[in-house]
Short mmCIF file of C-alpha atoms in Angstrom, two decimals:
data_model
loop_
_atom_site.label_atom_id
_atom_site.label_comp_id
_atom_site.label_asym_id
_atom_site.label_seq_id
_atom_site.Cartn_x
_atom_site.Cartn_y
_atom_site.Cartn_z
CA MET F 94 112.93 82.47 105.38
CA LEU F 95 109.93 80.44 106.53
CA ILE F 96 106.95 81.17 108.77
CA ARG F 97 107.57 79.31 112.03
CA LYS F 98 104.92 80.60 114.47
CA ILE F 99 101.73 82.69 114.40
CA GLU F 100 100.25 84.12 117.60
CA THR F 101 96.80 85.68 117.76
CA PHE F 102 95.51 88.45 120.02
CA PRO F 103 91.71 88.94 119.91
CA LEU F 104 90.92 92.14 121.82
CA PHE F 105 87.61 93.34 123.26
CA TYR F 106 86.57 96.57 124.98
CA HIS F 107 83.11 97.29 126.39
CA LEU F 108 82.25 100.97 125.91
CA PRO F 109 81.16 102.58 129.20
CA LYS F 110 79.33 105.24 127.15
CA PRO F 111 77.85 104.03 123.84
CA TYR F 112 78.27 106.13 120.72
CA GLY F 113 77.34 105.70 117.10
CA ASP F 114 76.40 106.83 113.62
CA ALA F 115 73.51 106.28 111.20
CA ASN F 116 73.94 102.52 111.66
CA GLY F 117 73.11 102.71 115.36
CA LEU F 118 74.91 102.92 118.69
CA LYS F 119 78.01 100.84 119.40
CA THR F 120 78.46 99.22 122.80
CA TYR F 121 81.90 97.68 122.28
CA ARG F 122 85.07 97.85 120.18
CA THR F 123 87.10 94.89 118.96
CA CYS F 124 90.41 94.33 117.27
CA TYR F 125 92.31 91.22 116.14
CA LEU F 126 96.10 91.30 116.05
CA ILE F 127 98.52 88.63 114.89
CA ARG F 128 102.27 88.24 115.27
CA ILE F 129 104.17 86.15 112.74
CA THR F 130 107.66 84.87 113.63
CA THR F 131 110.04 83.36 111.07
CA ASP F 132 112.57 80.58 111.48
CA LEU F 133 115.22 83.33 111.71
CA GLY F 134 113.38 84.99 114.58
CA VAL F 135 112.13 88.03 112.65
CA GLU F 136 108.69 89.22 113.80
CA GLY F 137 105.91 91.13 112.06
CA TRP F 138 102.57 92.40 113.35
CA GLY F 139 99.23 92.59 111.54
CA GLU F 140 95.66 93.64 112.27
CA CYS F 141 92.20 92.78 110.99
CA VAL F 142 88.64 93.18 112.19
CA ASP F 143 85.43 91.17 112.03
CA TRP F 144 83.22 89.15 114.38
CA LEU F 145 85.83 87.82 116.82
CA PRO F 146 84.53 84.23 117.07
CA THR F 147 84.61 83.93 113.28
CA LEU F 148 88.10 85.38 112.99
CA HIS F 149 89.53 83.29 115.81
CA LYS F 150 88.09 80.04 114.51
CA GLY F 151 89.30 80.79 111.00
CA PHE F 152 92.85 81.56 112.07
CA GLN F 153 93.19 78.59 114.43
CA GLU F 154 91.64 75.96 112.20
CA ARG F 155 92.58 77.01 108.68
CA ILE F 156 94.75 80.09 108.21
CA ILE F 157 97.56 79.27 110.66
CA PRO F 158 97.91 75.62 109.52
CA TYR F 159 98.06 76.85 105.93
CA LEU F 160 100.74 79.48 106.58
CA ILE F 161 103.12 77.52 108.81
CA GLY F 162 106.19 76.50 106.82
CA LYS F 163 105.44 78.83 103.90
CA SER F 164 108.08 81.25 102.60
CA VAL F 165 107.71 84.90 103.61
CA THR F 166 108.78 85.95 100.12
CA ASP F 167 105.59 84.40 98.73
CA ARG F 168 103.57 87.20 100.33
CA ILE F 169 101.52 88.10 97.25
CA THR F 170 100.57 84.48 96.54
CA LEU F 171 99.69 83.76 100.17
CA VAL F 172 97.52 86.86 100.46
CA ARG F 173 95.76 86.06 97.19
CA THR F 174 94.79 82.64 98.58
CA LEU F 175 93.58 84.11 101.87
CA LYS F 176 91.43 86.65 100.02
CA LYS F 177 89.40 83.74 98.65
CA TRP F 178 88.86 82.28 102.14
CA HIS F 179 88.31 85.38 104.23
CA SER F 180 89.14 88.73 102.71
CA ARG F 181 89.66 90.59 105.96
CA SER F 182 92.17 88.12 107.39
CA SER F 183 94.44 88.88 104.44
CA ALA F 184 94.92 92.43 105.75
CA ALA F 185 96.61 91.20 108.93
CA VAL F 186 98.81 88.66 107.16
CA SER F 187 99.92 91.11 104.48
CA MET F 188 100.89 93.70 107.13
CA ALA F 189 102.89 91.18 109.16
CA LEU F 190 104.74 89.79 106.14
CA THR F 191 105.46 93.30 104.87
CA GLU F 192 107.03 94.26 108.18
CA ILE F 193 109.12 91.07 108.23
CA MET F 194 110.48 91.79 104.75
CA ALA F 195 111.25 95.41 105.67
CA LYS F 196 113.10 94.30 108.81
CA THR F 197 115.00 91.69 106.85
CA CYS F 198 116.13 94.40 104.44
CA ASN F 199 116.95 96.63 107.44
CA VAL F 200 114.68 99.41 106.17
CA SER F 201 111.39 101.02 107.15
CA VAL F 202 108.10 99.95 105.56
CA CYS F 203 108.09 103.20 103.56
CA ASP F 204 111.59 102.55 102.23
CA PHE F 205 110.64 98.95 101.44
CA TRP F 206 107.84 100.38 99.30
CA GLY F 207 110.24 102.64 97.45
CA GLY F 208 110.49 105.70 99.67
CA LYS F 209 108.22 108.46 100.91
CA PHE F 210 107.31 111.87 99.52
CA ARG F 211 106.84 113.52 102.91
CA GLU F 212 107.77 113.22 106.59
CA SER F 213 104.25 113.89 107.88
CA VAL F 214 100.66 113.65 106.68
CA PRO F 215 97.57 115.69 107.60
CA VAL F 216 94.77 114.13 109.66
CA TYR F 217 91.25 115.14 110.64
CA ALA F 218 89.36 114.40 113.86
CA SER F 219 86.56 111.90 113.22
CA PHE F 220 83.52 111.65 115.51
CA GLN F 221 80.68 109.24 116.15
CA SER F 222 78.16 112.00 116.82
CA TYR F 223 75.27 110.14 118.46
CA SER F 224 74.99 108.93 122.04
CA ASP F 225 72.28 107.57 124.31
CA LYS F 226 72.00 110.98 125.99
CA ALA F 227 68.85 113.05 125.63
CA ASN F 228 71.11 116.06 125.04
CA TRP F 229 73.27 114.24 122.45
CA GLN F 230 73.85 117.45 120.50
CA LYS F 231 75.50 119.23 123.44
CA HIS F 232 77.49 116.09 124.20
CA SER F 233 78.75 116.12 120.60
CA LEU F 234 79.68 119.81 120.75
CA LYS F 235 81.73 119.25 123.90
CA ALA F 236 83.74 116.50 122.20
CA ILE F 237 84.34 118.69 119.14
CA GLU F 238 85.49 121.57 121.32
CA GLN F 239 88.04 119.28 122.99
CA ALA F 240 89.43 118.24 119.60
CA ILE F 241 89.80 121.86 118.55
CA HIS F 242 91.73 122.60 121.75
CA GLN F 243 93.99 119.65 120.87
CA GLY F 244 94.93 121.41 117.62
CA PHE F 245 92.75 119.74 114.97
CA ASP F 246 91.85 122.10 112.12
CA LYS F 247 89.57 119.63 110.29
CA ILE F 248 86.76 117.45 111.65
CA LYS F 249 84.12 115.00 110.43
CA VAL F 250 80.76 114.46 112.11
CA LYS F 251 77.91 112.04 111.53
CA ILE F 252 74.45 112.66 110.13
CA GLY F 253 71.68 110.30 109.01
CA GLY F 254 70.96 108.72 112.39
CA LYS F 255 68.33 111.27 113.38
CA SER F 256 65.72 113.20 111.44
CA ILE F 257 67.12 115.67 108.94
CA HIS F 258 65.69 118.49 111.06
CA GLU F 259 67.53 117.30 114.19
CA ASP F 260 70.74 116.70 112.26
CA GLN F 261 70.62 120.14 110.67
CA GLN F 262 70.04 121.72 114.06
CA HIS F 263 73.12 119.91 115.29
CA ILE F 264 75.25 120.99 112.33
CA LYS F 265 74.18 124.62 112.73
CA MET F 266 75.37 124.43 116.33
CA VAL F 267 78.63 122.86 115.17
CA GLN F 268 79.16 125.63 112.64
CA THR F 269 78.58 128.27 115.30
CA LEU F 270 81.32 126.61 117.34
CA LEU F 271 83.71 126.30 114.37
CA GLN F 272 83.14 129.91 113.19
CA GLU F 273 84.08 128.74 109.68
CA LYS F 274 87.73 128.46 110.82
CA ILE F 275 87.78 124.65 111.05
CA GLY F 276 87.17 122.41 108.05
CA LEU F 277 83.99 120.32 108.29
CA ALA F 278 82.99 117.06 106.58
CA LEU F 279 79.64 115.26 106.96
CA ASP F 280 79.23 111.49 106.84
CA ALA F 281 75.75 110.00 106.33
CA ASN F 282 76.87 106.34 106.18
CA GLN F 283 74.69 105.60 103.12
CA SER F 284 71.50 106.47 104.99
CA TYR F 285 69.76 108.75 102.43
CA ASP F 286 68.13 108.65 99.04
CA ILE F 287 68.58 111.48 96.52
CA ILE F 288 65.59 113.48 97.80
CA ALA F 289 66.91 113.42 101.37
CA ALA F 290 70.44 114.28 100.26
CA LEU F 291 69.20 117.29 98.32
CA ARG F 292 67.62 118.70 101.48
CA TRP F 293 71.19 119.55 102.55
CA GLN F 294 71.92 121.47 99.37
CA SER F 295 71.19 125.01 100.58
CA MET F 296 73.27 124.54 103.72
CA LEU F 297 76.19 122.97 101.86
CA ASP F 298 76.24 125.80 99.33
CA THR F 299 76.72 128.44 102.04
CA TRP F 300 79.60 126.84 103.99
CA PRO F 301 83.06 128.07 102.95
CA ASN F 302 84.69 125.64 105.40
CA PHE F 303 82.97 122.56 103.99
CA LEU F 304 85.30 119.66 103.03
CA TRP F 305 83.08 116.90 101.60
CA PHE F 306 79.73 115.07 101.89
CA GLU F 307 80.47 111.40 102.58
CA GLU F 308 78.28 108.51 101.45
CA PRO F 309 74.84 110.14 101.40
CA LEU F 310 73.62 107.21 99.22
CA GLU F 311 74.35 103.50 99.03
CA ILE F 312 77.76 103.31 97.38
CA SER F 313 76.49 100.90 94.71
CA ARG F 314 74.22 103.61 93.24
CA ILE F 315 76.86 104.96 90.89
CA THR F 316 74.46 106.57 88.40
CA GLU F 317 72.69 108.42 91.21
CA TYR F 318 76.02 109.62 92.59
CA VAL F 319 76.92 111.00 89.16
CA TRP F 320 73.60 112.88 89.04
CA LEU F 321 73.96 114.14 92.63
CA ARG F 322 77.51 115.32 91.96
CA SER F 323 76.18 117.42 89.07
CA ARG F 324 73.63 119.06 91.38
CA LEU F 325 75.65 119.71 94.53
CA SER F 326 78.51 122.15 94.81
CA ALA F 327 79.83 120.05 97.69
CA PRO F 328 82.49 117.40 96.95
CA LEU F 329 81.26 113.82 97.37
CA ALA F 330 83.23 111.03 99.06
CA GLY F 331 82.80 107.30 99.72
CA GLY F 332 83.95 103.72 99.30
CA GLU F 333 85.15 102.61 102.74
CA ASN F 334 83.60 99.14 102.43
CA LEU F 335 84.80 98.27 98.93
CA GLU F 336 87.10 95.23 98.97
CA LYS F 337 89.43 95.55 95.98
CA ALA F 338 90.82 98.11 93.59
CA ALA F 339 88.57 96.85 90.77
CA ASP F 340 85.48 97.68 92.85
CA PHE F 341 86.40 101.37 92.55
CA MET F 342 86.57 101.28 88.75
CA PRO F 343 82.89 102.22 88.13
CA ILE F 344 83.41 105.22 90.41
CA PHE F 345 86.55 106.28 88.54
CA LEU F 346 85.20 105.65 85.06
CA GLN F 347 82.01 107.64 85.66
CA TYR F 348 83.64 110.30 87.88
CA ALA F 349 81.01 109.66 90.51
CA LEU F 350 83.01 110.88 93.51
CA ASP F 351 85.53 113.62 94.25
CA PHE F 352 87.18 111.58 97.03
CA ILE F 353 87.41 107.86 97.63
CA THR F 354 87.71 106.59 101.21
CA PRO F 355 89.38 103.14 101.12
CA ASP F 356 90.14 101.31 104.37
CA THR F 357 93.31 99.28 104.92
CA LEU F 358 91.25 96.58 106.66
CA HIS F 359 88.51 96.36 104.04
CA VAL F 360 90.56 96.36 100.83
CA ALA F 361 92.06 92.86 100.80
CA GLY F 362 95.75 93.07 101.66
CA ILE F 363 97.94 96.13 102.10
CA ASP F 364 99.28 95.73 98.54
CA GLY F 365 95.71 95.83 97.22
CA TYR F 366 95.11 98.95 99.29
CA ARG F 367 98.14 100.69 97.77
CA GLU F 368 97.00 99.59 94.32
CA THR F 369 93.71 101.37 94.98
CA LEU F 370 95.52 104.61 95.89
CA SER F 371 97.64 104.43 92.75
CA LEU F 372 94.57 103.79 90.61
CA ALA F 373 92.82 106.81 92.11
CA ARG F 374 95.79 108.99 91.18
CA SER F 375 95.61 107.70 87.60
CA PHE F 376 92.00 108.89 87.35
CA GLY F 377 92.57 112.21 89.12
CA THR F 378 90.38 111.24 92.09
CA ARG F 379 91.46 112.32 95.53
CA VAL F 380 91.89 109.90 98.45
CA THR F 381 90.99 110.49 102.08
CA PRO F 382 91.40 107.09 103.77
CA HIS F 383 88.88 105.63 106.18
CA SER F 384 90.55 104.41 109.39
CA TYR F 385 88.36 103.44 112.31
CA ASP F 386 89.55 100.27 114.03
CA GLY F 387 93.02 99.89 115.52
CA ALA F 388 96.51 101.36 115.63
CA LEU F 389 98.14 99.18 112.98
CA SER F 390 95.49 99.77 110.33
CA ARG F 391 95.83 103.50 110.88
CA LEU F 392 99.64 103.27 110.84
CA TYR F 393 99.67 101.46 107.49
CA ALA F 394 97.30 104.08 106.07
CA ILE F 395 99.81 106.70 107.23
CA PHE F 396 102.69 104.82 105.60
CA ALA F 397 100.78 104.48 102.32
CA HIS F 398 99.85 108.18 102.36
CA ALA F 399 103.47 109.13 103.00
CA CYS F 400 104.44 107.17 99.88
CA LEU F 401 101.60 108.54 97.74
CA GLU F 402 102.55 111.11 95.14
CA PRO F 403 100.95 114.57 95.52
CA TRP F 404 97.43 114.89 94.17
CA GLY F 405 98.15 118.01 92.17
CA LYS F 406 100.42 121.03 91.80
CA MET F 407 98.20 123.52 93.61
CA GLY F 408 100.41 123.59 96.69
CA GLU F 409 103.86 122.68 97.91
CA ASP F 410 102.56 119.21 98.79
CA SER F 411 98.95 118.56 97.76
CA ILE F 412 98.13 115.59 99.93
CA GLU F 413 94.69 114.77 101.31
CA PRO F 414 94.00 114.25 105.04
CA LEU F 415 93.32 110.84 106.54
CA GLU F 416 90.87 109.93 109.27
CA TRP F 417 91.91 110.07 112.93
CA ASP F 418 89.28 108.45 115.16
CA VAL F 419 89.08 110.48 118.38
CA MET F 420 86.39 108.38 120.07
CA ASP F 421 86.88 106.13 123.09
CA ASN F 422 88.92 103.25 121.67
CA PRO F 423 91.98 101.89 123.52
CA PHE F 424 93.13 99.89 120.49
CA THR F 425 94.21 103.04 118.65
CA LYS F 426 96.71 103.56 121.50
CA LEU F 427 98.53 100.23 121.10
CA ILE F 428 101.40 102.15 119.53
CA GLY F 429 102.54 105.55 120.70
CA ILE F 430 101.81 108.08 117.97
CA GLN F 431 99.75 111.23 118.31
CA PRO F 432 99.10 114.12 115.90
CA SER F 433 100.43 117.62 116.44
CA ASN F 434 98.57 120.53 114.83
CA SER F 435 96.60 118.17 112.57
CA GLU F 436 99.79 116.49 111.31
CA ILE F 437 101.18 113.05 112.13
CA SER F 438 104.91 112.42 111.75
CA ILE F 439 106.03 109.27 109.96
CA PRO F 440 107.78 106.87 112.39
CA SER F 441 111.40 106.11 111.57
CA GLY F 442 113.34 102.90 112.15
CA THR F 443 113.19 99.45 110.59
CA GLY F 444 109.85 97.79 109.95
CA ILE F 445 107.04 99.84 111.43
CA GLY F 446 109.53 101.57 113.72
CA LEU F 447 107.29 101.16 116.78
CA GLU F 448 106.59 98.64 119.52
CA ILE F 449 103.19 97.17 120.40
CA ASP F 450 102.11 97.81 124.01
CA SER F 451 102.22 94.28 125.46
CA GLU F 452 100.47 95.29 128.70
CA MET F 453 97.47 96.59 126.74
CA LEU F 454 97.40 93.38 124.72
CA ALA F 455 97.13 91.35 127.91
CA PHE F 456 94.62 93.68 129.57
CA TYR F 457 92.09 93.69 126.69
CA GLN F 458 92.47 90.04 125.70
CA TRP F 459 89.10 88.61 124.71
CA ASP F 460 88.08 85.72 126.99
CA GLY F 461 86.24 83.84 124.24
CA ASN F 462 82.87 84.18 125.94
CA SER F 463 81.65 87.68 126.72
CA TYR F 464 80.53 89.76 123.75
CA GLY F 465 78.45 92.91 123.62
#
């Protein structure tokens, strides 16, 4: 079975109301989808993300010419080559080829991977807490309140983009709203040093509903993470931008984090992503996946989590939650799945078991010119 055609769908959405984290405000969202069709007419979809002009040029001039005529069964070899050229493009290709193989075998992606442990996985509502509003804290609280009404029992909010005093004011207001009944995680996006991170210690120690403290330091500072983990009672999390399973080894070997947060679009290829999850289990490190961009990346994180063995024996099914971006982003709605009571059901059917919304693809198609 050979690759006959590859179509690309660069998508762009200008945010009417900017939002952001410690890295600054975002004014747009992008997503890059591909559809691979074989000589037998079997189709598979994939997703990646990067600067759209770079992605589009790379696919049209190098990646597509390379893939046309290649055998779908050479997925691992093809993805390994693409990782050397452009790591993030390999995510889309590996997803599409995985779906094609699952469809060819007349099974779901989960069954193609060997079967799932569960029919649903837990999710948490993830926020970009900052806006261009003078009253950004109240704006954030309103969004959190909406998520609670939708049934989420765990949330993650951003810190590190304002002064520690302003951020702590905000988090105190959040805790008043949550009344310690909703789980809370904080994400600093690598914006602190150790001294700044320790200024959160007294607050973290008093919160019974606290889930984890995500990336307070640059993720490369493994020794400092080990020291910080010995000082804080709060679990530490991180690793969303690491690109391969081997990059997590220093974290595992030195027990620097309680949770790793790999992303299906950042770890090169969906097989490499699953390898990372398996490696984490071998070292007894928990996994709460980062998922911020589009619907397919989130769906494959869900599939991988469904197929991941339980973390421990402390409950009937000890499985960690994965991120559910609740911000304004139409690309997470390209397929029709929504959580219910902080759980997302695993789609059934062959392949991914879902259809891509073709009208949305056409509506948000990037024109090749406007950006930002």
